[in-house]
GROMACS .gro file of C-alpha atoms in nm:
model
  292
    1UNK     CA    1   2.721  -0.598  -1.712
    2UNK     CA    2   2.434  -0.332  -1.621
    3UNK     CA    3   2.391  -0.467  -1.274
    4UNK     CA    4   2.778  -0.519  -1.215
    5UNK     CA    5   2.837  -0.148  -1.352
    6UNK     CA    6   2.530  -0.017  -1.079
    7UNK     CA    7   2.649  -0.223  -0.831
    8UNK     CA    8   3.023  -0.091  -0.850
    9UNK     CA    9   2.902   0.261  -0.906
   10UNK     CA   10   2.708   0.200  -0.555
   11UNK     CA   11   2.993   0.067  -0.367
   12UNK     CA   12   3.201   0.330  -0.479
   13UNK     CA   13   2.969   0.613  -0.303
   14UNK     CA   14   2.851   0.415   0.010
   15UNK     CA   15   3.199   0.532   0.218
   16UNK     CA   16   3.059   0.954   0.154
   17UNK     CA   17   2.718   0.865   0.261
   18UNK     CA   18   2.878   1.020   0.612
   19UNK     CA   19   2.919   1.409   0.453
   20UNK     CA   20   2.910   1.682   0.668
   21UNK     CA   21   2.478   1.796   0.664
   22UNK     CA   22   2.397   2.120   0.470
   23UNK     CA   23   2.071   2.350   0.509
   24UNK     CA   24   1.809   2.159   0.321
   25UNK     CA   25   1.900   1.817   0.432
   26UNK     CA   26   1.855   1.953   0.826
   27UNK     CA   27   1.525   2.042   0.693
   28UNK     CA   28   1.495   1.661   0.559
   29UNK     CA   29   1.657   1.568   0.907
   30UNK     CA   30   1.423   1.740   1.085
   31UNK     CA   31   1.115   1.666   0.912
   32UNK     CA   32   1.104   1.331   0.919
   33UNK     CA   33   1.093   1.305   1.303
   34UNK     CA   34   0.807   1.570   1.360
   35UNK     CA   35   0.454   1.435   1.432
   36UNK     CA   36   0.181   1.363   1.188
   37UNK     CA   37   0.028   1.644   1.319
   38UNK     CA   38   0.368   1.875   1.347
   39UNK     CA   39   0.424   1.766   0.941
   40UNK     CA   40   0.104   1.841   0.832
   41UNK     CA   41   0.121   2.229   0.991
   42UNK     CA   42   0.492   2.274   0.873
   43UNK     CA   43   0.339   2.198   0.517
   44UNK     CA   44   0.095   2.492   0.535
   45UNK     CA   45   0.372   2.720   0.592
   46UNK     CA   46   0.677   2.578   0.444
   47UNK     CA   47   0.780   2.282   0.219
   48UNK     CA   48   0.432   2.195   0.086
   49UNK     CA   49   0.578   2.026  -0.249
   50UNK     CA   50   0.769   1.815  -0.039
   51UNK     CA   51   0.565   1.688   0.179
   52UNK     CA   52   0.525   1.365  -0.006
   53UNK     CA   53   0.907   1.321   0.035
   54UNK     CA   54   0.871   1.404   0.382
   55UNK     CA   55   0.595   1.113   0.448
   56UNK     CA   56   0.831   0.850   0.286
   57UNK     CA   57   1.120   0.932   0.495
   58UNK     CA   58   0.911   0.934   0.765
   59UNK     CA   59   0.851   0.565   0.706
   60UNK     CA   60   1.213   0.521   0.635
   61UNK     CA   61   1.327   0.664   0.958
   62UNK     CA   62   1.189   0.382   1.138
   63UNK     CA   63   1.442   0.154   1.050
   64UNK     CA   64   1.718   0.439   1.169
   65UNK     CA   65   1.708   0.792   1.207
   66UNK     CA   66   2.087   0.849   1.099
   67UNK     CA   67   2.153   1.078   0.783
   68UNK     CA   68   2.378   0.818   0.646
   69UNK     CA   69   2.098   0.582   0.623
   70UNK     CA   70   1.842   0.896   0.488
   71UNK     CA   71   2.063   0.906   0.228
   72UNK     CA   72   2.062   0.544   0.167
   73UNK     CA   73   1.730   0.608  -0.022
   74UNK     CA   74   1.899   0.788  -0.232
   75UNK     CA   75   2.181   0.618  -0.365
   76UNK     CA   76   1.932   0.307  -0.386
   77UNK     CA   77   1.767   0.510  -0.666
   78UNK     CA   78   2.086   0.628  -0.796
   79UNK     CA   79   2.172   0.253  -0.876
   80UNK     CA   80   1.800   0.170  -0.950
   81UNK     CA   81   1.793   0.451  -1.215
   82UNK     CA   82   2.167   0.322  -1.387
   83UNK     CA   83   1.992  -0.031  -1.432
   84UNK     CA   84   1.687   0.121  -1.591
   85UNK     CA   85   1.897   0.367  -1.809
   86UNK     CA   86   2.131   0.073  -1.904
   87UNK     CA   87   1.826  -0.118  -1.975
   88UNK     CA   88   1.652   0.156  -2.223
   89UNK     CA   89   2.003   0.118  -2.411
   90UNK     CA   90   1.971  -0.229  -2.399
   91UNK     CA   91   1.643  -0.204  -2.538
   92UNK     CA   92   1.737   0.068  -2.843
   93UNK     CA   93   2.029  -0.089  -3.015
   94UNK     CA   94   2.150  -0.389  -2.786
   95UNK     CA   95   2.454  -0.418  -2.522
   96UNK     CA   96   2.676  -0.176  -2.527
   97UNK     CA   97   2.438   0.053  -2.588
   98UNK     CA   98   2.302  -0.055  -2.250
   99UNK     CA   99   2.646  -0.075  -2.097
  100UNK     CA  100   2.795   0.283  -2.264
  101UNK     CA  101   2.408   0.427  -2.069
  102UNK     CA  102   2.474   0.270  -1.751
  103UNK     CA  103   2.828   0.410  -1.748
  104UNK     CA  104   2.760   0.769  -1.851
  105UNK     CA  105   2.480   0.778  -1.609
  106UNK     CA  106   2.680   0.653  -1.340
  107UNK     CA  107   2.928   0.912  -1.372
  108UNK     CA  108   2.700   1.226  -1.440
  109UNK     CA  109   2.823   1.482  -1.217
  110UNK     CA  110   2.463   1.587  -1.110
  111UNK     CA  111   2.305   1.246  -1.099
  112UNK     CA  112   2.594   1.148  -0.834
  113UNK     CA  113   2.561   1.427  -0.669
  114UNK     CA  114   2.191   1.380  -0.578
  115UNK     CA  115   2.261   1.058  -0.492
  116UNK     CA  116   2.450   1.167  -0.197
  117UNK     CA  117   2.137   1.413  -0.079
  118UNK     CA  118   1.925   1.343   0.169
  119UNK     CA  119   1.650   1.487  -0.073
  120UNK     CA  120   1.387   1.381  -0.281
  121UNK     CA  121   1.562   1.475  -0.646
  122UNK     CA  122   1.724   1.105  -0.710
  123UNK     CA  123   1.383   0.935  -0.639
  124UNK     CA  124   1.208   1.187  -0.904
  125UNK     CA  125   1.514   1.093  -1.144
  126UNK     CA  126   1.416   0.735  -1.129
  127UNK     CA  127   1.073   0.765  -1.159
  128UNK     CA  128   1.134   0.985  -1.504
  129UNK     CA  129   1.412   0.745  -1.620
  130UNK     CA  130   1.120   0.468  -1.567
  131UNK     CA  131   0.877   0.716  -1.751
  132UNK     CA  132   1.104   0.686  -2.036
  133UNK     CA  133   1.142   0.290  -2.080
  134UNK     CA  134   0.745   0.253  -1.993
  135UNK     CA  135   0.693   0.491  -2.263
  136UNK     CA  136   0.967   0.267  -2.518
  137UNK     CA  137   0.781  -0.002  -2.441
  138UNK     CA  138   0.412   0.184  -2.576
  139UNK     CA  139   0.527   0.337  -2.869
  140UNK     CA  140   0.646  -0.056  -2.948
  141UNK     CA  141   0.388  -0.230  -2.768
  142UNK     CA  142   0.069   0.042  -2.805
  143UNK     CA  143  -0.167  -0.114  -2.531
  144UNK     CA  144  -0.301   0.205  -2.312
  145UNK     CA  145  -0.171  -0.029  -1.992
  146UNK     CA  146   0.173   0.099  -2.046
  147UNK     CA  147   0.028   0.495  -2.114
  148UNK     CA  148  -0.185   0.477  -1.765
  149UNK     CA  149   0.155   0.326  -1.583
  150UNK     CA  150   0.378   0.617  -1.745
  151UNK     CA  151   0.101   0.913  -1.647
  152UNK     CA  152   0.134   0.721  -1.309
  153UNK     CA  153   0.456   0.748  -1.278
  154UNK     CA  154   0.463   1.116  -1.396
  155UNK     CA  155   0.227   1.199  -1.124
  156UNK     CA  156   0.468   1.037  -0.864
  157UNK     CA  157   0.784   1.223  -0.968
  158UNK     CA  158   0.609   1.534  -0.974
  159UNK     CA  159   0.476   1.509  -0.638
  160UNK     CA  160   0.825   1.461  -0.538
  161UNK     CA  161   0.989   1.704  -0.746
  162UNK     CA  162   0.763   1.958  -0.905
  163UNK     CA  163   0.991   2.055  -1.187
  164UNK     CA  164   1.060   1.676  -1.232
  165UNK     CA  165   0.710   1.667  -1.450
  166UNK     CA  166   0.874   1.841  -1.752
  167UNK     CA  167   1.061   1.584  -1.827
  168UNK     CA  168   0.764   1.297  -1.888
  169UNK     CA  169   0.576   1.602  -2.083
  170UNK     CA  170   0.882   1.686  -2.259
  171UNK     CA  171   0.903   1.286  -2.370
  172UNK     CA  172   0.580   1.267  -2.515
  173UNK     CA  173   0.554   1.552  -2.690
  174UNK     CA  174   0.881   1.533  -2.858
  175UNK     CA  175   0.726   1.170  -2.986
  176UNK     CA  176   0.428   1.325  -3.124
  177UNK     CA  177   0.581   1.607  -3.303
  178UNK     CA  178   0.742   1.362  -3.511
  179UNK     CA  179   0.445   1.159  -3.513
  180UNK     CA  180   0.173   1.361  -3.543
  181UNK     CA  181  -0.087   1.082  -3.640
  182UNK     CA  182   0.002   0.894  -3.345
  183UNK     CA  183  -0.240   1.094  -3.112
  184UNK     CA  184  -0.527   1.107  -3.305
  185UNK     CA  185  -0.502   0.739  -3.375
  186UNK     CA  186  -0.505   0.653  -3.003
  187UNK     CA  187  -0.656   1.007  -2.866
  188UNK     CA  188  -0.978   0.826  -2.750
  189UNK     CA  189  -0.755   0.540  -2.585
  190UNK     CA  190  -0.507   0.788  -2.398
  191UNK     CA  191  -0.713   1.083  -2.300
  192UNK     CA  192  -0.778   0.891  -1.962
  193UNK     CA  193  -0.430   0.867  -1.924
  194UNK     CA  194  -0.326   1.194  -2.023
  195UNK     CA  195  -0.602   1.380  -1.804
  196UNK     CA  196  -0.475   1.127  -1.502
  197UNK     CA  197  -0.143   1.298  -1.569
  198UNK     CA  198  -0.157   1.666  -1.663
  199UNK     CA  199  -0.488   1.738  -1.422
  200UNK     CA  200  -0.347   1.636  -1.087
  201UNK     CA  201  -0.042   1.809  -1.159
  202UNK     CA  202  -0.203   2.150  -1.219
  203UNK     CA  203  -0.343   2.103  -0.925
  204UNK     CA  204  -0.035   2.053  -0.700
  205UNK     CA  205   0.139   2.320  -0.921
  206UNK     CA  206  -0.155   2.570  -0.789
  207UNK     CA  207  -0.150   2.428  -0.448
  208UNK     CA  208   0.225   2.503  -0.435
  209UNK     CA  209   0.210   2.902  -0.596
  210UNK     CA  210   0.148   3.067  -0.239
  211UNK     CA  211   0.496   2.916  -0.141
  212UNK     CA  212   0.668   2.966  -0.477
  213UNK     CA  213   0.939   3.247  -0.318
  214UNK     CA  214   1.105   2.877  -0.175
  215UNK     CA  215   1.221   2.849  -0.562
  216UNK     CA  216   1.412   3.108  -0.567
  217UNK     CA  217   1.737   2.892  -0.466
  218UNK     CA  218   1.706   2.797  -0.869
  219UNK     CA  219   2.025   2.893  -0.986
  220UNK     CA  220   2.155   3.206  -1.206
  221UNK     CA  221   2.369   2.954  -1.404
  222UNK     CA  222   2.371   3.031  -1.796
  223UNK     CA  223   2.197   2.724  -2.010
  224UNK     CA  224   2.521   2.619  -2.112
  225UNK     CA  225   2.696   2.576  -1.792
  226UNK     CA  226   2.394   2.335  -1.655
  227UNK     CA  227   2.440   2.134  -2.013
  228UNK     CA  228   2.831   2.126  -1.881
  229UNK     CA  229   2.772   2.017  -1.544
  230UNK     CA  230   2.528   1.747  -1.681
  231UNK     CA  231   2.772   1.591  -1.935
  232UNK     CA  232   3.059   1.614  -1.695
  233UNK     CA  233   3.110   1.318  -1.562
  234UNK     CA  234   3.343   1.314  -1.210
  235UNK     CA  235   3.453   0.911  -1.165
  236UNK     CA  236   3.658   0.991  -1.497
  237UNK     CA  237   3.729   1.387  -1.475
  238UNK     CA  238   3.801   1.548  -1.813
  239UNK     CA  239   3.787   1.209  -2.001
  240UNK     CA  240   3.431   1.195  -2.007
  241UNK     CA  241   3.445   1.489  -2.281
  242UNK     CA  242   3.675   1.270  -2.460
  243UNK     CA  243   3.420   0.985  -2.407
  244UNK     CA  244   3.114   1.205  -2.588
  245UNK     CA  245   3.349   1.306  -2.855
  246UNK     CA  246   3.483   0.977  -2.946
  247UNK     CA  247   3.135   0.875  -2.975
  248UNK     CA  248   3.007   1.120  -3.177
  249UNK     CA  249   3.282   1.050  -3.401
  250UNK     CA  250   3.224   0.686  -3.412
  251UNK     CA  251   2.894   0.796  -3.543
  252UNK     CA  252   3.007   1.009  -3.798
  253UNK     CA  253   3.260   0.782  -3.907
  254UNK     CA  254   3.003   0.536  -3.946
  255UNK     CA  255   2.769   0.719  -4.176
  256UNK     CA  256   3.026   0.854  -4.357
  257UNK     CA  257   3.113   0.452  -4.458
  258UNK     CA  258   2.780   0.395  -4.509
  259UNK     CA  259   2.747   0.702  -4.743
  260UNK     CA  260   3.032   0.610  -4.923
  261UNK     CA  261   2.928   0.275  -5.011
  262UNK     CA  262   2.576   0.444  -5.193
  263UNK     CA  263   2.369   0.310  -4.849
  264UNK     CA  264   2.213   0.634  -4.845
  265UNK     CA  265   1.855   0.495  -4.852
  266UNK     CA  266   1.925   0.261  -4.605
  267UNK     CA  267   2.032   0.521  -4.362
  268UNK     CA  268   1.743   0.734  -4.395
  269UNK     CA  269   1.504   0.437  -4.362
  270UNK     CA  270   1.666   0.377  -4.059
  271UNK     CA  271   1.686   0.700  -3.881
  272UNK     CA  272   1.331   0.695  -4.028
  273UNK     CA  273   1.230   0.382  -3.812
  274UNK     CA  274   1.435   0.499  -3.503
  275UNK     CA  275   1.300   0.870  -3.543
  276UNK     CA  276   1.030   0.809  -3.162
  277UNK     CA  277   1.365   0.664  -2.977
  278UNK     CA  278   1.558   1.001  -3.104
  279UNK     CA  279   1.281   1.244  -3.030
  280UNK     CA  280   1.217   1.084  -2.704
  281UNK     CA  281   1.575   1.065  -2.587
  282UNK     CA  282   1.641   1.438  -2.739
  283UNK     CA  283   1.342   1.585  -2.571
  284UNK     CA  284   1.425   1.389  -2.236
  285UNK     CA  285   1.758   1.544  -2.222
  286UNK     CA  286   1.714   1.885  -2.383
  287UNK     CA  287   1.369   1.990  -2.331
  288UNK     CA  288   1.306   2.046  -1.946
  289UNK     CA  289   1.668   2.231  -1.913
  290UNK     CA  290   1.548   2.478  -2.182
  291UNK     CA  291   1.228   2.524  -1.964
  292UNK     CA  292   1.413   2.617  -1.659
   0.00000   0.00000   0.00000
């Protein structure tokens, strides 16, 4: 159901793949068919953080050099990052979890809206959203393998997305703050990790400061309008608020069974067990729009 729900989701966008071009994807557009040479002095002056964006679509121009197919790569990613999504549900409390995922991140306004941008902010998304089930899969699993492939992965959607690195950072340190031991159980185990992650992207964070008057297209918008836009879902207009709400009153409805028939201790020792999942999915969503 999580590939048939991607797959629709990407059929459904292909025919808008032909938009009219705004500003920054000319600047894609035009990028991606300068020289080696021409790309590399551009980046002193101009677009430095996303020059790594630039060298893939450089690659991917060879196969065409039309927008529609620059934006190709995105919407590729857009369905890549439902499937992993629907897979981390999948993973947390079985299938329709994993299908209810897929669908609400198939239908987030700002997730379909990158997906139809010839711009680097759909890869980043799926590189976080595989951050996330990498990082599942160590707190279950605990082998440093799976820490060295998330601060890999980290690295990768920062360098195409600089912003995109508070989200990973955001993940792990909402785990640890409810698990406090965790670190200094493994510290000596993921320090190599951890250094492969947070040093390099200093470093392209510094390299990036002499150009940092190109953020200033980040938008005005008040922290609840960006939570709006985010939750807003545009294949189903205003239903998708009636889609959260009815979920969080299945939840509540739920409990309040549970409460009522003295499970009380079996609730807590629940939410207890599932407490890393909670403060890894909270942080993921909350944290990095609170930093910005």
């Amino acid at each position: 159901p999580i590939l048939a729900i991607a797959a629709i989701a990407t059929l459904g966008l292909v025919p808008w793949l032909g938009n009219s071009l705004f500003a920054d994807e000319g600047a894609t557009l035009y990028s991606a068919h300068l020289s080696w040479s021409d790309l590399w002095g551009q980046s002193q002056h101009v677009d430095l953080v996303l020059l790594p964006y630039y060298v893939i679509v450089h690659f991917w121009v060879l196969v065409s050099g039309t927008i529609e197919w620059i934006r190709a790569l995105s919407l590729i990613a857009y369905s890549a990052t439902v499937v992993v999504v629907g897979w981390c549900g999948l993973r947390i409390a079985g299938r329709w979890c994993g299908v209810l995922a897929a669908v609400l991140t198939a239908t987030s306004t700002l997730v379909v809206e990158k997906s139809l941008n010839a711009r680097p902010y759909e890869l980043s998304t799926l590189l976080v959203a595989l951050c996330a089930a990498v990082l599942f899969t160590w707190l279950r699993d605990g082998r440093v393998r799976w820490m060295w492939l998330f601060s890999g992965l980290a690295l990768l959607a920062t360098a195409l997305q600089l912003f995109a690195f508070l989200a990973p950072v955001a993940m792990l340190v909402g785990v640890l703050a409810v698990r406090p031991r965790l670190l200094s159980r493994r510290l000596h185990a993921v320090f190599g990790p951890l250094a492969l992650m947070v040093v390099p992207a200093l470093i392209w964070a510094i390299a990036g400061t002499r150009q940092v008057g190109q953020v200033n297209w980040i938008a005005t918008q008040s922290l609840q309008t960006r939570l709006l836009m985010e939750v807003r879902g545009p294949a189903i207009g205003l239903l998708y608020d009636l889609v959260i709400a009815a979920i969080a009153v299945l939840v509540l409805v739920k409990v309040g069974v549970a409460v009522s028939n003295h499970e009380e201790h079996a609730i807590l020792r629940h939410v207890s067990d599932d407490r890393d999942v909670f403060a890894l999915t909270a942080s993921w969503a909350v944290l990095p729009t609170l930093a910005l």
